Short mmCIF file of C-alpha atoms in Angstrom, two decimals:
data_model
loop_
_atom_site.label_atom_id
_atom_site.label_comp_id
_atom_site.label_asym_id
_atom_site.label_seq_id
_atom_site.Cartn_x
_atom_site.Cartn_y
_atom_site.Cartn_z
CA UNK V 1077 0.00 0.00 0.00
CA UNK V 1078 2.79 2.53 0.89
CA UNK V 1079 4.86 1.40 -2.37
CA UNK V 1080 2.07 0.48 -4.72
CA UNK V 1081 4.47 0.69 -7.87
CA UNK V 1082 6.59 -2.02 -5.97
CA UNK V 1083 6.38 -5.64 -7.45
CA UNK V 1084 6.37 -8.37 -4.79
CA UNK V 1085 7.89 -11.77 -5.55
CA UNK V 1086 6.63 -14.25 -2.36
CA UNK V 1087 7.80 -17.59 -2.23
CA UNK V 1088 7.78 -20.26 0.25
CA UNK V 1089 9.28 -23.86 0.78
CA UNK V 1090 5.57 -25.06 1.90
CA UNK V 1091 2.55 -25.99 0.16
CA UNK V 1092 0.53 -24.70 3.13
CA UNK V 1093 2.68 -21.59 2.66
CA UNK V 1094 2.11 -21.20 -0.85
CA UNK V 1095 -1.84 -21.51 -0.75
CA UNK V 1096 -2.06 -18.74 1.95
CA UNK V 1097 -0.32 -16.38 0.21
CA UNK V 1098 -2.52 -16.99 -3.06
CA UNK V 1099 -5.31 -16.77 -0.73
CA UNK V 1100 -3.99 -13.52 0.94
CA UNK V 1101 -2.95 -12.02 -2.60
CA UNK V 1102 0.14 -11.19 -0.93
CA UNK V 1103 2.71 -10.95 -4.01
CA UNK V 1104 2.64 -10.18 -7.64
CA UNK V 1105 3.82 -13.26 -8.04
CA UNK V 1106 4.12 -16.54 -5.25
CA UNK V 1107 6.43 -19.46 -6.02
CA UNK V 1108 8.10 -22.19 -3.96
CA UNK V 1109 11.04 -20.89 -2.96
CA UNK V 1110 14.70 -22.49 -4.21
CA UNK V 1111 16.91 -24.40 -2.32
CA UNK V 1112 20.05 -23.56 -1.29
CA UNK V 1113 21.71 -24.65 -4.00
CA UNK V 1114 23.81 -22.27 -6.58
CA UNK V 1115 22.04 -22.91 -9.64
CA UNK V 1116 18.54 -22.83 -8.64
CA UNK V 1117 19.27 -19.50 -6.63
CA UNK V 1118 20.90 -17.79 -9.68
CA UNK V 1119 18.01 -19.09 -11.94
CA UNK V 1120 15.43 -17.10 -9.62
CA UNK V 1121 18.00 -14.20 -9.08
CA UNK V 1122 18.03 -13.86 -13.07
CA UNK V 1123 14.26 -14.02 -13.43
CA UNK V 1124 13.13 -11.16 -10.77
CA UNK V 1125 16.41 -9.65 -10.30
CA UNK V 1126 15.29 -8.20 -7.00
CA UNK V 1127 16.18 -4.78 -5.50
CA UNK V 1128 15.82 -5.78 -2.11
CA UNK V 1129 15.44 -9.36 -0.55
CA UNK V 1130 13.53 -9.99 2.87
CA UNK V 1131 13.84 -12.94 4.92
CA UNK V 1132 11.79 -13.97 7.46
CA UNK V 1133 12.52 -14.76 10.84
CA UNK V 1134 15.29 -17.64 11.28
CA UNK V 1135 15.90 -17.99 7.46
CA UNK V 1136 19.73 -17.61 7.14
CA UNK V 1137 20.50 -19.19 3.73
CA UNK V 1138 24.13 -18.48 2.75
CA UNK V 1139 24.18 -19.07 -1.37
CA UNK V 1140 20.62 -16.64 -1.03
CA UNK V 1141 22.73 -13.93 0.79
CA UNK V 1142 25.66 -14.56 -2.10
CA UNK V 1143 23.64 -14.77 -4.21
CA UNK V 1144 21.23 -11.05 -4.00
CA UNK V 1145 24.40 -9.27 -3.39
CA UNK V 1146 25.95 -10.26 -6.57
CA UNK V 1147 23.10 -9.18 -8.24
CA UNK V 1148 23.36 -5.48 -6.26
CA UNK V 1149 20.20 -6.62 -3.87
CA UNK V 1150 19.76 -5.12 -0.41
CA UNK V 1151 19.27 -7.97 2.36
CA UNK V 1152 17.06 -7.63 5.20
CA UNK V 1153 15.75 -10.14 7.56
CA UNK V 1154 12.36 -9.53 9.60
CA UNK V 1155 10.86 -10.29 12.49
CA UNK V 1156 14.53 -11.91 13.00
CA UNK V 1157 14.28 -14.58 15.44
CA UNK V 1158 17.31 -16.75 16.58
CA UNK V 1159 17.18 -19.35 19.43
CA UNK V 1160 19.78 -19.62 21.90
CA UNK V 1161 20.38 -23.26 20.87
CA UNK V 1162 20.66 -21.93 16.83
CA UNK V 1163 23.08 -19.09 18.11
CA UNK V 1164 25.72 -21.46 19.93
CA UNK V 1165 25.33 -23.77 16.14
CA UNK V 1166 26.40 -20.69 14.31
CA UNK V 1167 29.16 -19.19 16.82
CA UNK V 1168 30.78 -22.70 16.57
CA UNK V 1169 31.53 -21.75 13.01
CA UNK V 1170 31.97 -18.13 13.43
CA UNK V 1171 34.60 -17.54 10.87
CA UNK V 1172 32.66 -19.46 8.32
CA UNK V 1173 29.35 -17.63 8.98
CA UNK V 1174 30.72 -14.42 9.51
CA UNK V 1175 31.97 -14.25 6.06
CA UNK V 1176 27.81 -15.00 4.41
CA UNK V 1177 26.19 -12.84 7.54
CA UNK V 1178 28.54 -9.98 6.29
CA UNK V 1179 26.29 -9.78 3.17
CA UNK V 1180 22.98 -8.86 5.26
CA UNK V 1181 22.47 -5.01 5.42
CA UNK V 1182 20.06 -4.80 8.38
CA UNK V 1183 18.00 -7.22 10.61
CA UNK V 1184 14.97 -6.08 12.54
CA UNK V 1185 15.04 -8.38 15.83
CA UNK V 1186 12.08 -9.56 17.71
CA UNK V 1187 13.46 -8.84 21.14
CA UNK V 1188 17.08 -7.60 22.60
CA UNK V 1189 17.57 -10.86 23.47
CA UNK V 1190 16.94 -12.03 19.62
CA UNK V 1191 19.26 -8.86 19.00
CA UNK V 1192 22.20 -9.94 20.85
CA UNK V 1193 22.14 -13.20 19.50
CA UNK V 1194 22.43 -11.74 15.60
CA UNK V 1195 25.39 -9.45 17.07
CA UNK V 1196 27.03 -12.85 18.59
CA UNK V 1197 26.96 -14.69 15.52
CA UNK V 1198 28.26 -12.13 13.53
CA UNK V 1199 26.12 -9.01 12.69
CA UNK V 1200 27.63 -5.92 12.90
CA UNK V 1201 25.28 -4.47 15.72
CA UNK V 1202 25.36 -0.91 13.35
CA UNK V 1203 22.85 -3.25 11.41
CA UNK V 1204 20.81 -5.04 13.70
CA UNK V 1205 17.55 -2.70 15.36
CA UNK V 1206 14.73 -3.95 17.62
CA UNK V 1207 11.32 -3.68 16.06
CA UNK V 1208 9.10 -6.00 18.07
CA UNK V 1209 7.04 -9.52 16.51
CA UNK V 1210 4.88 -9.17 13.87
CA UNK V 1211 2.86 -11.96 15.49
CA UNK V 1212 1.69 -9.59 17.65
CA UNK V 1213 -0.07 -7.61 14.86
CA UNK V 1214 -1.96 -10.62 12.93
CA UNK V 1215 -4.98 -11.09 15.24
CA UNK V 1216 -7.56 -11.43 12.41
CA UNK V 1217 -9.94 -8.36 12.36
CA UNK V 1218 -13.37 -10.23 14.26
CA UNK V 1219 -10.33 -10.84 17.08
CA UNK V 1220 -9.65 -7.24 17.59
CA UNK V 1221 -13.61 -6.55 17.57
CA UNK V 1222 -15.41 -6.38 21.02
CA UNK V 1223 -16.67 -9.79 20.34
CA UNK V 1224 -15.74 -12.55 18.39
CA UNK V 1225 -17.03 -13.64 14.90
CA UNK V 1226 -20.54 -15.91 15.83
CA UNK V 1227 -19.85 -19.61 15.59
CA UNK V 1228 -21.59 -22.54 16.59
CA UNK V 1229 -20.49 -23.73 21.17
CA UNK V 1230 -19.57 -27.45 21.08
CA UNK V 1231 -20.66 -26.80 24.61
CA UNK V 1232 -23.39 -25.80 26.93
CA UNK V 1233 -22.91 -22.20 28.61
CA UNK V 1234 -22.88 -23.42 31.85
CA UNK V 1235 -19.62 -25.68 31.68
CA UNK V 1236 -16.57 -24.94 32.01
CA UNK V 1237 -13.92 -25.50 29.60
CA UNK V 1238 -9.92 -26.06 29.32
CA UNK V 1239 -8.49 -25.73 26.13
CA UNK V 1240 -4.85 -26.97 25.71
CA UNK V 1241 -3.86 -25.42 22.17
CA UNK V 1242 -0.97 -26.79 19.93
CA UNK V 1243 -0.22 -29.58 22.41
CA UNK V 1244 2.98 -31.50 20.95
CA UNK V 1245 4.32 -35.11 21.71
CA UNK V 1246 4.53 -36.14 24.85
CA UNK V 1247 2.57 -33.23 26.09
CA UNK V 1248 -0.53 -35.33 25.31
CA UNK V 1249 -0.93 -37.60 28.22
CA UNK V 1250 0.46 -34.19 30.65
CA UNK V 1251 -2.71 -32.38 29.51
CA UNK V 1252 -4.82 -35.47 30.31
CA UNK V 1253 -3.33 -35.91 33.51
CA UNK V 1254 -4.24 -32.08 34.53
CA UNK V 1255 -7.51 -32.56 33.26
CA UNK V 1256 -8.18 -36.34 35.48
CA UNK V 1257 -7.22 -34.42 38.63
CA UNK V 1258 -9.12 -31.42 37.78
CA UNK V 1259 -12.46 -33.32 36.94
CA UNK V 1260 -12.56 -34.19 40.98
CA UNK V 1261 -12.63 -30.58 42.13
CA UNK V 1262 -14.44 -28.94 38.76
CA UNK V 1263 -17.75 -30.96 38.36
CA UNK V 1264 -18.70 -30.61 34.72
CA UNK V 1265 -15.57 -29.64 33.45
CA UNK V 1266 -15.25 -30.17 29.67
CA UNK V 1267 -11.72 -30.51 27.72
CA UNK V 1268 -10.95 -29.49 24.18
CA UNK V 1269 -7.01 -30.62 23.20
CA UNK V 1270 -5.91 -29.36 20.16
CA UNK V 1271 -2.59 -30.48 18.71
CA UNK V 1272 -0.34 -28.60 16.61
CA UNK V 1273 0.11 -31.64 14.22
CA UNK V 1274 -2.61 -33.54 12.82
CA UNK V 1275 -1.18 -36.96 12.60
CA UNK V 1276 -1.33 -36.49 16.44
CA UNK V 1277 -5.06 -37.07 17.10
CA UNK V 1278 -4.93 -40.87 17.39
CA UNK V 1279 -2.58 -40.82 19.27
CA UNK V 1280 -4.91 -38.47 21.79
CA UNK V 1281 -7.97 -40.41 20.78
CA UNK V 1282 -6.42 -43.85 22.31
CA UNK V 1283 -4.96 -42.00 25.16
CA UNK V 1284 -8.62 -40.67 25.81
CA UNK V 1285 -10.57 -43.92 25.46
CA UNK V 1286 -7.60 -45.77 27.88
CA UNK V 1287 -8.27 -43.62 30.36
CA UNK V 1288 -12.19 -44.00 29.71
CA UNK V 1289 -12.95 -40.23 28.86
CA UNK V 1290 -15.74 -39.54 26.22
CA UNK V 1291 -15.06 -37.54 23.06
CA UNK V 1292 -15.73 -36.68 19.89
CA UNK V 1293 -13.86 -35.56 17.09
CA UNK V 1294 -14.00 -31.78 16.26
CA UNK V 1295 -15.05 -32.53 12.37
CA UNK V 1296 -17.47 -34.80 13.74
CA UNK V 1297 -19.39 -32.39 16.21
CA UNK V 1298 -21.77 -30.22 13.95
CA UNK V 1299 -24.41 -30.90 16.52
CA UNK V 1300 -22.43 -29.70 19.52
CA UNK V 1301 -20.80 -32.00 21.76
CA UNK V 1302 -22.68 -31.62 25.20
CA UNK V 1303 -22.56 -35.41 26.27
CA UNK V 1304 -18.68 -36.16 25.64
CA UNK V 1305 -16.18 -35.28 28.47
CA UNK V 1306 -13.24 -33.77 25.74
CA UNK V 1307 -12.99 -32.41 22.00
CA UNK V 1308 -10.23 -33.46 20.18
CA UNK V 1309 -9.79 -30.79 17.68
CA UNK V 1310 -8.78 -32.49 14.54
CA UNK V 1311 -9.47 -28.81 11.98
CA UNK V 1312 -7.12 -26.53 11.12
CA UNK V 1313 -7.45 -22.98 10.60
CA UNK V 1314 -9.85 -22.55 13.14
CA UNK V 1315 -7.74 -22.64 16.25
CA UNK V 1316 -9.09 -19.37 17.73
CA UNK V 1317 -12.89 -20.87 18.18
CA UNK V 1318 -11.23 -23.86 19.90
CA UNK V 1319 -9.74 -20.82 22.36
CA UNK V 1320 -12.94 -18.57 22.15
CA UNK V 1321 -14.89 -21.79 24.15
CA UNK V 1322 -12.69 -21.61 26.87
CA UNK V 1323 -12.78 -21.05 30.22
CA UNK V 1324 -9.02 -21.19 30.87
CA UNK V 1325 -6.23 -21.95 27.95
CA UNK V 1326 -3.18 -23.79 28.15
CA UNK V 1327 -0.73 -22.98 25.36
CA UNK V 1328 1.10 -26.19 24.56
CA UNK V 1329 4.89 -27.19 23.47
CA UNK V 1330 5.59 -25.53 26.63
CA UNK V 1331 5.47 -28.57 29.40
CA UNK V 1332 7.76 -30.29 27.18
CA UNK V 1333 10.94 -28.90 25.02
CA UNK V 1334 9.82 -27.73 22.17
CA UNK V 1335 10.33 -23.74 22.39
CA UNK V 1336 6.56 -22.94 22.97
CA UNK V 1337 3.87 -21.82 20.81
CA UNK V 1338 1.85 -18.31 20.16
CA UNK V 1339 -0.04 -17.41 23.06
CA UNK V 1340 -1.24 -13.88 21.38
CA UNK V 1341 -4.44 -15.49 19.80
CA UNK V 1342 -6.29 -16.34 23.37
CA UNK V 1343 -4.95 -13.00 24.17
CA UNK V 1344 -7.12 -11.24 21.91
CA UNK V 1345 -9.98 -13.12 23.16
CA UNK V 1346 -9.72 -11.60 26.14
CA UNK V 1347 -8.62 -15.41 28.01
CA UNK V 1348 -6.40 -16.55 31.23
CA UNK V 1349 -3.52 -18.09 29.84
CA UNK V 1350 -1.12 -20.61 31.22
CA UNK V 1351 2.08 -22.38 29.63
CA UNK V 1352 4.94 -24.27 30.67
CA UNK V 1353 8.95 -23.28 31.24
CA UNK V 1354 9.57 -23.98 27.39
CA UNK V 1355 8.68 -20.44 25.95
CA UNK V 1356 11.74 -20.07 24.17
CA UNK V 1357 10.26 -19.46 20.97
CA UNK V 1358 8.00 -16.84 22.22
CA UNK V 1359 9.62 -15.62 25.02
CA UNK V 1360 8.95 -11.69 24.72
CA UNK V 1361 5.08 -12.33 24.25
CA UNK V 1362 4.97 -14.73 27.41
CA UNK V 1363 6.78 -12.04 29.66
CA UNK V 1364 4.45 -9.35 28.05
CA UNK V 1365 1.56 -11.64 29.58
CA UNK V 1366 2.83 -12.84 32.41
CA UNK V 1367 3.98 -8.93 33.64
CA UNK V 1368 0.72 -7.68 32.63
CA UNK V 1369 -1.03 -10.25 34.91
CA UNK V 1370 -2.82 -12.11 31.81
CA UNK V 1371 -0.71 -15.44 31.86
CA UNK V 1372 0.71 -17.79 34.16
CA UNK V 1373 3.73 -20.18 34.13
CA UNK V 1374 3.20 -23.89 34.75
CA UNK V 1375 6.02 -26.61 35.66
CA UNK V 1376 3.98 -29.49 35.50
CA UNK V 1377 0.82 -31.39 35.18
CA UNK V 1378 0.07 -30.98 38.92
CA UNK V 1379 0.67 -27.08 38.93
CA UNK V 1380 -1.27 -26.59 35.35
CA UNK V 1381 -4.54 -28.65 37.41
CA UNK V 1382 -3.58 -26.58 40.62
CA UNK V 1383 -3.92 -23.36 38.83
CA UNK V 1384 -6.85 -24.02 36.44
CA UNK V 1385 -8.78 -25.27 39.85
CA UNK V 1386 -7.55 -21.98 41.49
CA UNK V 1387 -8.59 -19.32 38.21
CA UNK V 1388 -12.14 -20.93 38.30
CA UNK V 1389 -13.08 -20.95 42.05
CA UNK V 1390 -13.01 -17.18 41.30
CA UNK V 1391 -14.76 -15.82 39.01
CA UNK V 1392 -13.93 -12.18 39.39
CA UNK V 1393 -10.44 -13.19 39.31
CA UNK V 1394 -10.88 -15.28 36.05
CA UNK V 1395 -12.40 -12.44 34.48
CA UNK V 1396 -9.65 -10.00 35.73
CA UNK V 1397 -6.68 -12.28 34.31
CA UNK V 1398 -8.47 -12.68 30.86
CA UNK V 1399 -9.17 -8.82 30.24
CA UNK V 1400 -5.30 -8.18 31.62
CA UNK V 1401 -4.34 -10.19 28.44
CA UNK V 1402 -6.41 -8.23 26.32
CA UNK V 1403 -5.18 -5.33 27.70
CA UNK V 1404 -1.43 -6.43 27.27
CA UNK V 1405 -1.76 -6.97 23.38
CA UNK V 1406 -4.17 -3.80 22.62
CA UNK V 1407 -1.29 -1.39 24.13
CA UNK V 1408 1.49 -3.25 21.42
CA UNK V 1409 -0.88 -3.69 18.31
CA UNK V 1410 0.36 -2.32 15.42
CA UNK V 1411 4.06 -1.43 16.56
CA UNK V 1412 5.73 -3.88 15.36
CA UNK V 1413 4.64 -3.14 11.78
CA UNK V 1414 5.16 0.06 12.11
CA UNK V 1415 8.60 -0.50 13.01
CA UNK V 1416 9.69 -2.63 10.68
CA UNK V 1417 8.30 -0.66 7.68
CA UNK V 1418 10.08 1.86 8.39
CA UNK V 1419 12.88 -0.31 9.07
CA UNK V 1420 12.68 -1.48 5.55
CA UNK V 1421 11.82 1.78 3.56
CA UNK V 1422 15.12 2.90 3.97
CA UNK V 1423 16.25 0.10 2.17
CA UNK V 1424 13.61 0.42 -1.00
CA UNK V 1425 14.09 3.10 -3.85
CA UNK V 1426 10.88 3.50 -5.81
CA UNK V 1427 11.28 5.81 -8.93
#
């Protein structure tokens, strides 16, 4: 919108990638993106001979970085995000990588922490600025309303509800657990598990029926699900309705190490959030949360039940912790954006 004579080249190395930016309209052109490899690079690089090349996030690819600087291209990465774990890799081999990270002109870092990490492994810090996580800004527009977009409850009003979103392996039967204990002190207390890969749902479904708890399938629930004790949420795209139903929300890869997942989206819909130790991936929104009073840190199975027991004994105190996470994301929305257009303008010449 700002640069509407600018053409846009998208790719991606996922179908799932590709589709949503068709679907989104969000290039002039979308294409799988090229491996690493010199001749496919140079092939693309000939084609679109690009003026400036963004890369998202963790996407360090050294024959791309070459590559756009033999053909004159600016390089920028976004939303830069770089583990601790990916930052000791690439200091290992500091003399290598220094020598392809020379070619990027700026990086706009999630966090100082992110920040530091790009100045460890080679970065000139002159390039690197912190412009905050786009995630923040991509709550779909019936999220940022006063209330959500109408869809049909799987549940009566009256129960209450625990959804565990994007629950990975061997966080399954940890969510279960929680939910067995909790069942004692929370009569009626419905479960919807969600996990963030598909080919996961049998193995939720047989750890559900060994432990003798009712469910249905989320595809399979058009009628509601009022009899079953759990939900296994086996649609994608649709994540946010799974969150909207709940009472409390658990954000999962968190109790186990797998660097955490988003916990913006329940955010926006105004819910209490709890996750475990392993926020790594997302640890500037989780101490946004957790300082703002909307989110709590969990160690285990026993403290996630504790605290899901304690939130809904009190129900001015459930409703105080959910509109504190609201309140957390509506003072950041939009910055991040902002930031990292500007960011990048400097770095785009439109005649």
């Amino acid at each position: 919108k700002k640069y509407p004579s600018l053409k846009i080249f998208f790719t991606s190395m996922t179908a799932a990638g590709i589709d949503e930016a068709r679907r989104m309209n969000l290039g002039d052109a979308v294409a799988y993106s090229p491996l690493d490899f010199s001749y496919a690079v140079q092939r693309v690089f000939e084609t679109v001979k690009p003026q400036t090349v963004i890369l998202m996030e963790s996407e360090l690819w050294p024959r791309w970085l070459r590559t756009a600087k033999e053909y004159g291209a600016q390089v920028g990465i976004i939303n830069g995000r770089l583990s601790d774990r990916s930052a000791d890799r690439y200091s290992k081999v500091k003399p290598l990588s220094r020598i392809w990270l020379q070619y990027v002109d700026f990086v706009c870092a999630r966090d100082a922490s992110d920040a530091q990490r790009y100045e460890r492994i080679g970065v000139p810090k002159d390039r690197i600025q912190v412009t905050g996580n786009l995630k923040f800004d991509l709550a779909p527009a019936h999220l940022r309303g006063t209330s959500s977009a109408p869809h049909s409850r799987l549940f009566a009003e009256g129960n209450s509800v625990l959804t565990a979103g994007s629950v990975r392996e061997g966080e399954e039967s940890l969510v279960i657990d929680a939910f067995e204990q909790l069942r004692a002190r929370v009569p009626g207390l419905k479960l919807i598990i969600a996990p963030r890969h598909m080919q996961n749902v049998s193995v939720i479904s047989n750890l559900l029926s060994d432990r003798r708890i009712t469910f249905v399938l989320r595809s399979r629930a058009s009628s509601g699900a009022s009899s079953a004790d759990a939900v296994v949420w086996d649609t994608m795209g649709d994540l946010w309705m799974a969150y909207d139903e709940a009472s409390v929300v658990f954000v999962g890869g968190s109790l186990v190490d797998k660097g955490g997942q988003n916990p913006i989206e329940p955010a926006w819909l105004s819910k209490p959030i709890l996750f475990g130790p392993y926020m790594e991936n997302f640890q500037e929104p989780a101490k946004l949360l957790i300082d703002s009073g909307g989110a709590f840190e969990v160690k285990s199975a026993a403290e996630l039940s504790a605290k899901v027991s304690d939130l809904l004994s009190d129900r001015s105190k459930l409703d105080a912790v959910g509109t504190n996470a609201r309140q957390a994301v509506d003072r950041i929305f939009g910055q991040a954006t902002e930031k990292t257009l500007s960011a990048v303008s400097e770095h785009i010449h439109v005649s």
